mmCIF file with all atom_site columns, C-alpha atoms in Angstrom:
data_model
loop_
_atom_site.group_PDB
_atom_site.id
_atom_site.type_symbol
_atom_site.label_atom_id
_atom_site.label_alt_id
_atom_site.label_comp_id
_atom_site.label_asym_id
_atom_site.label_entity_id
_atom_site.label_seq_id
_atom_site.pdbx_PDB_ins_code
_atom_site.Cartn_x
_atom_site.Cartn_y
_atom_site.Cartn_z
_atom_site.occupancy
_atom_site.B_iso_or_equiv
_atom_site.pdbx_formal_charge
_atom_site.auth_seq_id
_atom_site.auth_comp_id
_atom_site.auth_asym_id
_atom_site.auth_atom_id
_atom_site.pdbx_PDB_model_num
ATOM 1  C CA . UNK A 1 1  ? 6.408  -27.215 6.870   1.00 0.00 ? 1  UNK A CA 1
ATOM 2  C CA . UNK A 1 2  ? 9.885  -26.458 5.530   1.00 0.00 ? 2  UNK A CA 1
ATOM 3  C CA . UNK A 1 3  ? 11.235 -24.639 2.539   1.00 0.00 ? 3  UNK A CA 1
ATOM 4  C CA . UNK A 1 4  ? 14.623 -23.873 1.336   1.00 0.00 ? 4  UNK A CA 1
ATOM 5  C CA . UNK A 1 5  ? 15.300 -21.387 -0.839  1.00 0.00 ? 5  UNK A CA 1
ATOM 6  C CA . UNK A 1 6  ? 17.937 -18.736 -2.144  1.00 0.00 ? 6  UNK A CA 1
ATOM 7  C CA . UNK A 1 7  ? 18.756 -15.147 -1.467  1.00 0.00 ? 7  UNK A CA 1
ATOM 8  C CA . UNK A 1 8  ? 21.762 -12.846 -2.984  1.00 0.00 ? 8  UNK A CA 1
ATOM 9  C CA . UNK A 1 9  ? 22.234 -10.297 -0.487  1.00 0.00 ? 9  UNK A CA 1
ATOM 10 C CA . UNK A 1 10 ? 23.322 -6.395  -1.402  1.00 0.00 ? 10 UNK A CA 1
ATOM 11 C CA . UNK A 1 11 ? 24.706 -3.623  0.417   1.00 0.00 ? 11 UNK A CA 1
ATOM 12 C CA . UNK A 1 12 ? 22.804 -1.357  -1.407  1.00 0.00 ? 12 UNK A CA 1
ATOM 13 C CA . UNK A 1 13 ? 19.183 -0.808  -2.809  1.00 0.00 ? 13 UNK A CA 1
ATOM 14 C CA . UNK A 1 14 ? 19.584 -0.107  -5.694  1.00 0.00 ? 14 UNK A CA 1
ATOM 15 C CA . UNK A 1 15 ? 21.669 -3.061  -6.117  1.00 0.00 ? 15 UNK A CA 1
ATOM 16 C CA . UNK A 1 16 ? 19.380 -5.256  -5.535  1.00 0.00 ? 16 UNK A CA 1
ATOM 17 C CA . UNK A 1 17 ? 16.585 -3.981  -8.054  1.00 0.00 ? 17 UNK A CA 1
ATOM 18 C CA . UNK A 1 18 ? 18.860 -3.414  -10.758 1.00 0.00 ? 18 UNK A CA 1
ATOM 19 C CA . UNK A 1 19 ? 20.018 -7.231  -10.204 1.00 0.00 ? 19 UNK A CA 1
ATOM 20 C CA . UNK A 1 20 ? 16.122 -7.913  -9.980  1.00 0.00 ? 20 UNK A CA 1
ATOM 21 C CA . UNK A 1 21 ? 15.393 -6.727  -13.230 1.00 0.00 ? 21 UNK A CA 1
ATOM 22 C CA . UNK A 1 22 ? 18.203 -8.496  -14.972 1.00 0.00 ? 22 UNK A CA 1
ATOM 23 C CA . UNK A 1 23 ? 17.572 -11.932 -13.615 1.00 0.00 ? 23 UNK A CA 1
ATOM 24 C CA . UNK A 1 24 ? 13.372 -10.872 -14.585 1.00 0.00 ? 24 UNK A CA 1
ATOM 25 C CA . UNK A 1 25 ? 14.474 -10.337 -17.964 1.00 0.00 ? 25 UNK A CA 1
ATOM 26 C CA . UNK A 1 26 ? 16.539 -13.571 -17.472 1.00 0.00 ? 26 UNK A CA 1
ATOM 27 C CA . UNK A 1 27 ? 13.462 -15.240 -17.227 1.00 0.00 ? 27 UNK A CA 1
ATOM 28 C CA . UNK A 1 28 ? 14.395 -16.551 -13.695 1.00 0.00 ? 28 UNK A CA 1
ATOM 29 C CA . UNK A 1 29 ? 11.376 -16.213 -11.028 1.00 0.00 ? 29 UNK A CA 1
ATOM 30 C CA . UNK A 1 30 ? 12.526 -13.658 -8.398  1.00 0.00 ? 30 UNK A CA 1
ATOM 31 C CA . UNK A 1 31 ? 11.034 -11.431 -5.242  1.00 0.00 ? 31 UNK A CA 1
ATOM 32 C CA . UNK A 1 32 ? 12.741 -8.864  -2.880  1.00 0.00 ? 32 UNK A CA 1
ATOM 33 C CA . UNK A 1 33 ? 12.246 -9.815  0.195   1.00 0.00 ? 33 UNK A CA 1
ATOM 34 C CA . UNK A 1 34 ? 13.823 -8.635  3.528   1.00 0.00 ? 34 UNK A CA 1
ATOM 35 C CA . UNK A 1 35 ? 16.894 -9.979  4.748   1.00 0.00 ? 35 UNK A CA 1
ATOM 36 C CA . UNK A 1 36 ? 16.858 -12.542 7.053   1.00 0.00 ? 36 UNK A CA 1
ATOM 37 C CA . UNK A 1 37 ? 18.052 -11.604 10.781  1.00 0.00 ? 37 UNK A CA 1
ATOM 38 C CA . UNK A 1 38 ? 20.926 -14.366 10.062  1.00 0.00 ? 38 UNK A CA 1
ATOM 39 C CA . UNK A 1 39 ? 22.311 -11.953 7.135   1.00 0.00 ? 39 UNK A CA 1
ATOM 40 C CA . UNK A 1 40 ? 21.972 -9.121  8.855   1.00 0.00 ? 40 UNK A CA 1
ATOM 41 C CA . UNK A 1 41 ? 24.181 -7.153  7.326   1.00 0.00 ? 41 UNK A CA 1
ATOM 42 C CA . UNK A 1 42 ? 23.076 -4.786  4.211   1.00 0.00 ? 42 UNK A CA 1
ATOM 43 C CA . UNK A 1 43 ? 20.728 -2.240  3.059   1.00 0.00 ? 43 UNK A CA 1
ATOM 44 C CA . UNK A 1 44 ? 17.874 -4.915  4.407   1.00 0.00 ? 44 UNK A CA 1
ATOM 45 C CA . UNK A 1 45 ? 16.465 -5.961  1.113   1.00 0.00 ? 45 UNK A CA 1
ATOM 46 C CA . UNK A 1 46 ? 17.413 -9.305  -0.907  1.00 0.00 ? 46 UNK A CA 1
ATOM 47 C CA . UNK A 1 47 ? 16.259 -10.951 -3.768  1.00 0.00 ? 47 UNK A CA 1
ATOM 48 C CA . UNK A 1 48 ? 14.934 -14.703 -2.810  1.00 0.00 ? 48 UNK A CA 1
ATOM 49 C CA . UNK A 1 49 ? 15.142 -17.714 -5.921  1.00 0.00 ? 49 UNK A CA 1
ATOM 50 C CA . UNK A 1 50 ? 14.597 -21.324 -6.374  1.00 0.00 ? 50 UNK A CA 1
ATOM 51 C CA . UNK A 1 51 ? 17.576 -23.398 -5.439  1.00 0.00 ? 51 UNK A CA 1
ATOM 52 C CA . UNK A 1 52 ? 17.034 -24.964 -8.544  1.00 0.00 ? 52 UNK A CA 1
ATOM 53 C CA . UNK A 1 53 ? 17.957 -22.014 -10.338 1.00 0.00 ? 53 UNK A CA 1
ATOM 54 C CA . UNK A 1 54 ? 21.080 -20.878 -8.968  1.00 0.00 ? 54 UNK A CA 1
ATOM 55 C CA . UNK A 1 55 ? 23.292 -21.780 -12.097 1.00 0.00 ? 55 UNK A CA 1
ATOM 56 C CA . UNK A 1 56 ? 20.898 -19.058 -13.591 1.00 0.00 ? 56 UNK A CA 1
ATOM 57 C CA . UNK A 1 57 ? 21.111 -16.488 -11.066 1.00 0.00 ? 57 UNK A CA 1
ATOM 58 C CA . UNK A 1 58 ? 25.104 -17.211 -10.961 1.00 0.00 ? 58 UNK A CA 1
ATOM 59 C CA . UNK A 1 59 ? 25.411 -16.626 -14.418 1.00 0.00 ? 59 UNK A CA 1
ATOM 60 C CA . UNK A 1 60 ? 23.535 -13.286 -14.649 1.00 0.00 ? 60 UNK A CA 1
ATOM 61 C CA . UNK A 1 61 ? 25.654 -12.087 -12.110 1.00 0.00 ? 61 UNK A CA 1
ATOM 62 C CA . UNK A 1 62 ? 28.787 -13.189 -13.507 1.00 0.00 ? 62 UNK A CA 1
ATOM 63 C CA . UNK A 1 63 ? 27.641 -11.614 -16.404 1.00 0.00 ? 63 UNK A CA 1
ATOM 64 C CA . UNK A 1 64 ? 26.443 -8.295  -14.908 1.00 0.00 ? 64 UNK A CA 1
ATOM 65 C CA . UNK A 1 65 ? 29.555 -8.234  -11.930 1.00 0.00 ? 65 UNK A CA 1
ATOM 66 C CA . UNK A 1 66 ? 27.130 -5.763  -9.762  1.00 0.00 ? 66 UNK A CA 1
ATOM 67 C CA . UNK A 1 67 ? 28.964 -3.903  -6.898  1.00 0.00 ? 67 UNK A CA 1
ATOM 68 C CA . UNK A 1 68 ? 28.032 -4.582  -3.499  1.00 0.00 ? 68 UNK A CA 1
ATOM 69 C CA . UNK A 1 69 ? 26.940 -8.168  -3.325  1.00 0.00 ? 69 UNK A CA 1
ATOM 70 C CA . UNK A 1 70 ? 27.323 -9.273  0.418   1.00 0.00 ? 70 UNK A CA 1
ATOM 71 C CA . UNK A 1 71 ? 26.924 -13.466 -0.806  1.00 0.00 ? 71 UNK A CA 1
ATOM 72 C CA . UNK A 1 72 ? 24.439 -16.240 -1.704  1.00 0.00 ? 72 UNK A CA 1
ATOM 73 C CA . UNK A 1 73 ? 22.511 -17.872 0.856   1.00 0.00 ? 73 UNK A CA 1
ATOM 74 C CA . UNK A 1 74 ? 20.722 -20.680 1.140   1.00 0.00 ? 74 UNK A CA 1
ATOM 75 C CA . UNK A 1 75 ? 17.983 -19.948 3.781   1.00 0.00 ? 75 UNK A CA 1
ATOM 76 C CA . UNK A 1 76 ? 15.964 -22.736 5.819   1.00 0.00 ? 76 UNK A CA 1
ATOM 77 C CA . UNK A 1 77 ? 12.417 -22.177 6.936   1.00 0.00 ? 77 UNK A CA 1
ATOM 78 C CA . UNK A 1 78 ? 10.507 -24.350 8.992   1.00 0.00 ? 78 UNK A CA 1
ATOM 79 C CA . UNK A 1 79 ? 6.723  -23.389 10.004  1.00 0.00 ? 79 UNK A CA 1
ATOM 80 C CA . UNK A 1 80 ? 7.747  -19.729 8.843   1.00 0.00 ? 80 UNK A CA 1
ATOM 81 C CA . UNK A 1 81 ? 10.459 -19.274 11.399  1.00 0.00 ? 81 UNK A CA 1
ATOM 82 C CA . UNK A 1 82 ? 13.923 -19.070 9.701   1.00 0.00 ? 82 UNK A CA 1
ATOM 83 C CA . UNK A 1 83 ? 16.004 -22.020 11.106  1.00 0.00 ? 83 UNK A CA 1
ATOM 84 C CA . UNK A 1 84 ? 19.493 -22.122 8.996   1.00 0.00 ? 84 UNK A CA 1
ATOM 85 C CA . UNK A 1 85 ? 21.407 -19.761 6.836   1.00 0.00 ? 85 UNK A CA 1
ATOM 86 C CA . UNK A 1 86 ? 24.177 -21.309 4.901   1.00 0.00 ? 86 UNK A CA 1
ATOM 87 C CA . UNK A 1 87 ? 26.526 -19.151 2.481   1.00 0.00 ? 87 UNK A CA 1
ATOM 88 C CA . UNK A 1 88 ? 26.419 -20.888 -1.219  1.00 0.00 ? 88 UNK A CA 1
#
């Protein structure tokens, strides 16, 4: 099985949940998650979205301009076992 999916990727913790909240309140479906070994690079935590809704998450953040952000990835799985990273 193989899923694609999104991550914005901090240097800091606090970052990332204060970026959480505001795509939350966004109404955008969102989860920390740990960073994948590919994006390495960080505090270790992400937040992972629906490719579908990265006009969304873009917007937030243009809106918000939080410190810190290390890029948008687009992250390939395939039979849980991460198999490409691709900056967005």
């Amino acid at each position: 099985m193989t899923e694609t999916f999104g991550i914005a990727s901090f240097r800091s913790r606090q970052q990332v949940l204060k970026f959480e909240g505001a795509l939350r309140r966004a109404g955008i479906r969102v989860s920390v998650i740990t960073t994948p070994r590919d994006v390495s690079m960080g505090c270790g935590l992400s937040i992972r979205f629906e490719l579908e809704d990265y006009d969304q998450v873009r917007d937030v953040y243009n809106q918000l301009r939080p410190s810190n952000l290390i890029g948008f990835y687009r992250i390939t799985r395939e039979n849980g076992r991460h198999t490409g990273t691709q900056a967005m």
